XYZ file of C-alpha atoms in Angstrom:
380
model
C 1.428 -49.004 18.608
C -0.244 -52.364 17.966
C -2.538 -53.419 20.790
C -1.997 -56.808 22.462
C -4.326 -59.432 20.997
C -6.257 -59.716 24.262
C -7.111 -55.975 24.331
C -7.892 -55.408 20.658
C -11.542 -55.404 19.521
C -12.667 -58.641 17.977
C -13.001 -58.478 14.211
C -16.398 -58.493 12.553
C -17.010 -61.311 10.099
C -20.384 -62.101 8.602
C -19.070 -63.536 5.364
C -18.471 -67.197 4.771
C -17.103 -66.380 1.317
C -13.976 -64.583 2.539
C -11.013 -66.974 2.613
C -9.246 -67.633 5.883
C -5.996 -66.097 4.619
C -7.762 -62.829 3.762
C -9.497 -62.746 7.129
C -6.136 -63.245 8.851
C -4.583 -60.434 6.780
C -7.448 -58.078 7.515
C -7.339 -58.759 11.242
C -3.566 -58.249 11.486
C -3.469 -55.005 9.477
C -2.481 -51.880 11.409
C -4.761 -49.671 9.297
C -8.519 -49.976 9.374
C -10.001 -52.330 6.782
C -13.702 -52.712 6.115
C -15.094 -55.156 3.569
C -18.465 -54.328 2.005
C -20.836 -56.423 -0.037
C -20.820 -54.623 -3.405
C -24.487 -55.337 -4.101
C -25.990 -54.458 -0.704
C -23.412 -52.008 0.657
C -23.393 -53.842 3.982
C -20.337 -54.581 6.106
C -19.116 -58.165 5.850
C -15.764 -57.800 7.608
C -14.006 -55.140 9.697
C -10.686 -55.539 11.435
C -9.858 -54.444 14.997
C -8.050 -51.329 13.733
C -11.234 -50.180 11.956
C -13.331 -50.828 15.059
C -10.906 -48.813 17.182
C -10.701 -45.999 14.618
C -14.482 -45.675 14.342
C -15.224 -46.467 17.994
C -17.599 -49.328 17.216
C -18.167 -52.650 18.876
C -18.168 -55.613 16.529
C -21.876 -56.193 17.141
C -22.839 -52.708 15.944
C -21.090 -53.152 12.608
C -22.374 -56.607 11.775
C -24.405 -56.261 8.576
C -24.547 -52.451 8.994
C -24.882 -50.388 5.823
C -21.813 -48.312 4.938
C -23.928 -45.132 5.045
C -24.078 -45.527 8.831
C -20.323 -44.854 8.926
C -20.609 -41.528 7.091
C -21.731 -38.070 8.280
C -25.468 -37.551 8.534
C -27.089 -36.535 5.277
C -24.227 -37.619 3.008
C -25.520 -41.113 2.231
C -28.439 -43.443 2.925
C -29.171 -47.183 2.558
C -30.121 -46.619 -1.088
C -26.798 -44.963 -1.925
C -24.552 -47.076 -4.119
C -20.963 -47.559 -3.016
C -19.616 -46.254 -6.329
C -21.437 -42.943 -5.816
C -19.628 -42.374 -2.526
C -16.182 -43.884 -3.115
C -13.865 -44.060 -6.103
C -13.271 -47.746 -6.773
C -9.959 -47.214 -8.569
C -7.536 -47.961 -5.749
C -6.437 -44.312 -5.588
C -6.103 -42.581 -2.233
C -8.830 -40.059 -1.410
C -7.413 -37.839 1.306
C -9.190 -36.550 4.404
C -12.565 -38.212 3.859
C -14.877 -37.726 6.841
C -16.328 -40.757 8.623
C -18.688 -40.870 11.594
C -17.663 -42.546 14.823
C -20.081 -44.484 16.971
C -20.490 -41.396 19.186
C -21.305 -39.287 16.064
C -17.999 -37.406 16.249
C -16.157 -36.982 12.922
C -12.855 -38.603 12.042
C -10.878 -37.826 8.891
C -9.324 -40.744 7.046
C -7.323 -41.285 3.904
C -9.348 -43.900 2.023
C -8.563 -46.419 -0.683
C -11.553 -48.274 -2.145
C -10.936 -51.348 -4.293
C -13.327 -53.771 -5.984
C -12.469 -57.449 -5.607
C -14.186 -60.670 -6.608
C -13.824 -63.656 -4.282
C -15.499 -66.984 -4.924
C -17.941 -65.316 -7.291
C -18.895 -62.664 -4.785
C -18.307 -58.972 -5.543
C -16.800 -57.083 -2.619
C -15.411 -53.615 -1.955
C -12.441 -53.267 0.371
C -12.089 -49.931 2.182
C -8.611 -49.224 3.510
C -8.796 -46.472 6.177
C -5.819 -44.599 7.584
C -6.372 -42.063 10.333
C -5.543 -38.653 8.838
C -6.511 -36.574 11.867
C -2.942 -35.921 12.954
C -1.804 -35.007 9.456
C -4.871 -32.871 8.808
C -4.461 -31.113 12.151
C -0.808 -30.471 11.337
C -1.783 -29.134 7.915
C -4.396 -26.888 9.472
C -1.887 -25.621 12.002
C 0.573 -24.954 9.180
C -2.084 -23.147 7.145
C -3.076 -21.108 10.191
C 0.572 -20.300 10.874
C 1.122 -19.222 7.270
C -2.100 -17.204 7.356
C -1.044 -15.410 10.532
C 2.388 -14.803 9.049
C 0.837 -13.356 5.890
C -1.455 -11.119 7.947
C 1.507 -9.935 10.004
C 3.507 -9.181 6.863
C 0.475 -7.451 5.353
C 0.050 -5.319 8.477
C 3.731 -4.417 8.381
C 3.537 -3.585 4.675
C 0.447 -1.428 5.168
C 2.076 0.344 8.110
C 5.253 0.929 6.111
C 3.409 2.223 3.061
C 1.181 4.394 5.216
C 4.249 5.868 6.873
C 5.871 6.446 3.474
C 2.684 8.003 2.115
C 2.326 10.343 5.085
C 5.995 11.241 4.747
C 5.648 12.043 1.037
C 2.469 14.058 1.540
C 3.968 15.939 4.490
C 7.007 16.773 2.398
C 4.843 18.055 -0.460
C 2.726 20.177 1.886
C 5.584 21.621 3.913
C 7.105 23.907 1.257
C 3.912 25.527 -0.090
C 2.539 25.989 3.422
C 5.804 27.620 4.472
C 5.583 30.012 1.509
C 1.955 30.845 2.307
C 2.785 31.405 5.983
C 5.769 33.591 5.132
C 3.948 35.808 2.636
C 0.794 36.096 4.738
C 2.911 37.073 7.770
C 4.700 39.732 5.751
C 1.386 41.132 4.540
C -0.072 41.068 8.045
C 2.864 42.834 9.674
C 4.089 45.201 6.998
C 1.158 45.723 4.658
C 1.242 49.516 4.946
C 5.027 49.659 4.573
C 5.129 47.488 1.460
C 4.746 49.108 -1.908
C 2.176 47.811 -4.362
C 4.705 45.716 -6.266
C 5.799 43.868 -3.112
C 2.212 43.319 -2.035
C 1.313 41.877 -5.425
C 4.355 39.651 -5.269
C 3.282 38.167 -1.927
C -0.315 37.755 -3.078
C 0.940 36.039 -6.227
C 3.112 33.669 -4.191
C 0.141 32.768 -1.983
C -2.096 32.264 -5.009
C 0.487 30.049 -6.738
C 0.957 27.827 -3.711
C -2.779 27.524 -3.037
C -3.249 26.538 -6.678
C -0.485 23.938 -6.330
C -1.992 22.501 -3.128
C -5.428 22.295 -4.724
C -3.975 20.507 -7.739
C -1.958 18.178 -5.507
C -5.004 17.205 -3.424
C -7.083 16.679 -6.570
C -4.396 14.366 -7.963
C -4.206 12.386 -4.727
C -7.966 11.950 -4.699
C -7.982 10.899 -8.358
C -5.151 8.424 -7.772
C -6.940 6.857 -4.800
C -10.144 6.484 -6.832
C -8.221 4.907 -9.703
C -6.521 2.460 -7.333
C -9.883 1.536 -5.827
C -11.513 1.189 -9.291
C -14.161 3.726 -8.297
C -14.171 5.482 -11.663
C -16.553 3.850 -14.147
C -15.570 3.436 -17.791
C -18.076 5.078 -20.137
C -17.704 4.795 -23.890
C -18.801 7.595 -26.197
C -18.196 8.788 -29.736
C -15.891 11.831 -29.756
C -13.507 13.859 -31.874
C -10.065 13.266 -30.332
C -8.751 16.453 -31.949
C -11.196 18.581 -29.963
C -10.061 17.045 -26.668
C -6.422 17.812 -27.458
C -7.221 21.354 -28.594
C -9.074 21.991 -25.319
C -6.023 20.826 -23.364
C -3.723 22.995 -25.469
C -5.902 26.016 -24.655
C -5.665 25.230 -20.938
C -1.868 24.895 -20.964
C -1.250 27.813 -23.327
C -1.377 30.260 -20.399
C 1.335 28.437 -18.468
C 4.129 30.684 -17.124
C 6.558 28.476 -19.048
C 5.079 29.779 -22.339
C 5.007 26.523 -24.321
C 4.503 26.473 -28.097
C 2.237 23.614 -29.131
C 2.303 21.791 -32.457
C -0.566 19.387 -33.189
C -0.746 16.949 -36.092
C -3.075 14.037 -36.812
C -4.171 11.589 -39.491
C -7.582 10.561 -40.764
C -9.981 8.772 -38.466
C -9.156 10.499 -35.178
C -12.243 12.688 -35.517
C -14.589 9.732 -34.880
C -13.425 7.396 -32.123
C -15.413 5.583 -29.447
C -13.935 5.092 -25.981
C -13.913 6.755 -22.537
C -12.889 10.298 -23.393
C -12.712 11.396 -19.743
C -10.072 8.846 -18.758
C -8.141 9.463 -21.977
C -8.232 13.211 -21.365
C -6.924 12.746 -17.829
C -4.047 10.587 -19.017
C -3.185 12.984 -21.840
C -3.406 15.990 -19.522
C -0.795 14.517 -17.179
C 1.574 13.804 -20.076
C 1.190 17.309 -21.519
C 1.660 18.818 -18.058
C 4.847 16.791 -17.673
C 6.141 17.985 -21.062
C 5.408 21.632 -20.238
C 7.037 21.440 -16.798
C 10.243 19.715 -17.829
C 10.708 21.041 -21.332
C 12.601 24.299 -21.913
C 10.853 27.594 -21.112
C 9.241 28.832 -24.296
C 10.033 25.496 -25.933
C 7.966 23.413 -28.305
C 5.613 20.633 -27.253
C 4.681 18.389 -30.164
C 1.492 16.305 -30.025
C 0.733 13.743 -32.709
C -2.503 11.767 -33.006
C -2.673 8.679 -35.172
C -5.390 6.102 -35.626
C -3.592 2.880 -36.414
C -4.828 0.004 -38.548
C -4.663 -2.325 -35.516
C -7.522 -0.421 -33.844
C -5.384 1.657 -31.479
C -5.378 5.412 -31.019
C -1.793 6.588 -30.591
C -0.931 9.915 -28.996
C 2.718 10.969 -28.720
C 3.865 13.967 -26.695
C 7.393 15.262 -27.253
C 8.882 17.898 -24.946
C 12.107 18.774 -26.866
C 13.847 18.995 -23.504
C 17.029 17.487 -22.033
C 15.415 14.084 -21.471
C 14.893 12.066 -18.322
C 17.843 11.545 -15.968
C 19.245 8.022 -15.714
C 18.277 7.700 -12.042
C 14.627 8.277 -12.945
C 14.159 5.835 -15.827
C 13.392 2.772 -13.684
C 11.028 4.577 -11.281
C 9.219 6.954 -13.631
C 5.841 5.317 -13.032
C 6.187 4.893 -9.266
C 4.383 7.323 -6.922
C 6.324 10.278 -5.478
C 9.468 9.548 -7.502
C 11.215 12.454 -9.208
C 14.476 12.827 -11.097
C 17.460 14.915 -10.077
C 16.686 17.443 -12.810
C 13.255 18.234 -11.319
C 14.350 19.896 -8.096
C 13.739 23.384 -9.443
C 10.250 22.471 -10.684
C 7.423 22.067 -8.211
C 5.676 18.722 -8.463
C 4.649 15.661 -6.457
C 5.760 12.858 -8.757
C 2.318 11.321 -9.287
C 1.328 12.679 -12.704
C 2.826 9.807 -14.691
C 1.316 7.306 -12.251
C -2.134 8.761 -12.905
C -1.532 8.708 -16.668
C -0.606 5.025 -16.615
C -3.510 4.041 -14.328
C -5.993 5.848 -16.596
C -4.504 4.115 -19.635
C -4.709 0.733 -17.917
C -8.405 1.270 -17.200
C -8.807 1.744 -20.959
C -6.790 -1.447 -21.612
C -4.044 0.790 -22.926
C -0.439 1.648 -22.131
C 1.862 4.596 -21.490
C 5.521 4.284 -22.467
C 8.401 6.665 -23.087
C 11.528 6.871 -25.218
C 14.615 9.026 -24.984
C 15.567 10.889 -28.142
C 18.866 12.835 -28.161
C 17.372 15.422 -30.524
C 13.691 15.613 -29.591
C 13.992 14.952 -25.850
C 11.487 12.690 -24.099
C 8.682 11.151 -26.149
C 5.696 9.738 -24.254
C 3.309 7.448 -26.115
C -0.277 6.820 -25.016
C -1.913 3.837 -26.744
C -5.569 2.892 -26.214
C -7.988 0.684 -28.179
C -10.876 2.521 -29.857
C -13.829 1.720 -32.082
């Protein structure tokens, strides 16, 4: 609200070069206006609104240097106006000025050069931005708190889901271990050797599964946290695949492996450990979900675009439709996997390892060959 003329501070005027009409305009303006001498940087005129905004008496501003209106250390009497304000008439938002009591006040500022009667002046147009800035800060704080709340809720939800998935995966093997160990404890002497071996084998299988499951969880958490360094080395990719084939050859599902490759795969430079981990998960997936005693075909190809391509074909029934869109999401499994023990994180690990190598993992459905997974990584 405009103050009555009798209560408004009296305008400062030390310039005889400013026309009467301009002085009248400056004094009547609702926003603060300060006129500076362009050569000296000193105040020549300031209207009542500027005096009120900055808390000055007219006497304190008379011939004061503009640096006295700015925060300590941001300007001095030798500072040129053009180094502190843009003289293009554009609004500079939330610029900090210093009140007479040294408290800060934020203003939207427009600085314009004018020439009057041969004298170069700079007109500062000040509009109090404190209310707007405070409102913006409150809005930012509100949005920040809202984001933190949503983040907390998301973390809580994902933690609950994670605990639920892990509990589900642990429940069945622990139940099997408890059942077989109880049978051995109570009826060991009554059981024949075949039955004893069967219970020991069940315990061993489930312990092996739990160990593998925990190892995968730990690996996945380290991949997510980027705790696994990437180390490049010269290797023979064929040897890595042959080692994996030897490991999976003793699987109870009795897979038959077929390996083929082209020239150049025997000398490639990249992180063999991450590549091996990704490939291991894809081979494991092919063995688990391909037919018992079926073929698993692995092809290595060094492409002319600098990529090493590995394809793994399981010759199985293919992925179910309900699984296609969630294949690379943690703890997701298809309807055809209920009879096969697994946690649903192998493909996630494979993709994360590939991503750390700047590579990709994709899959295709082939009505004849089954599911074909392709691992692509750049190599030297």
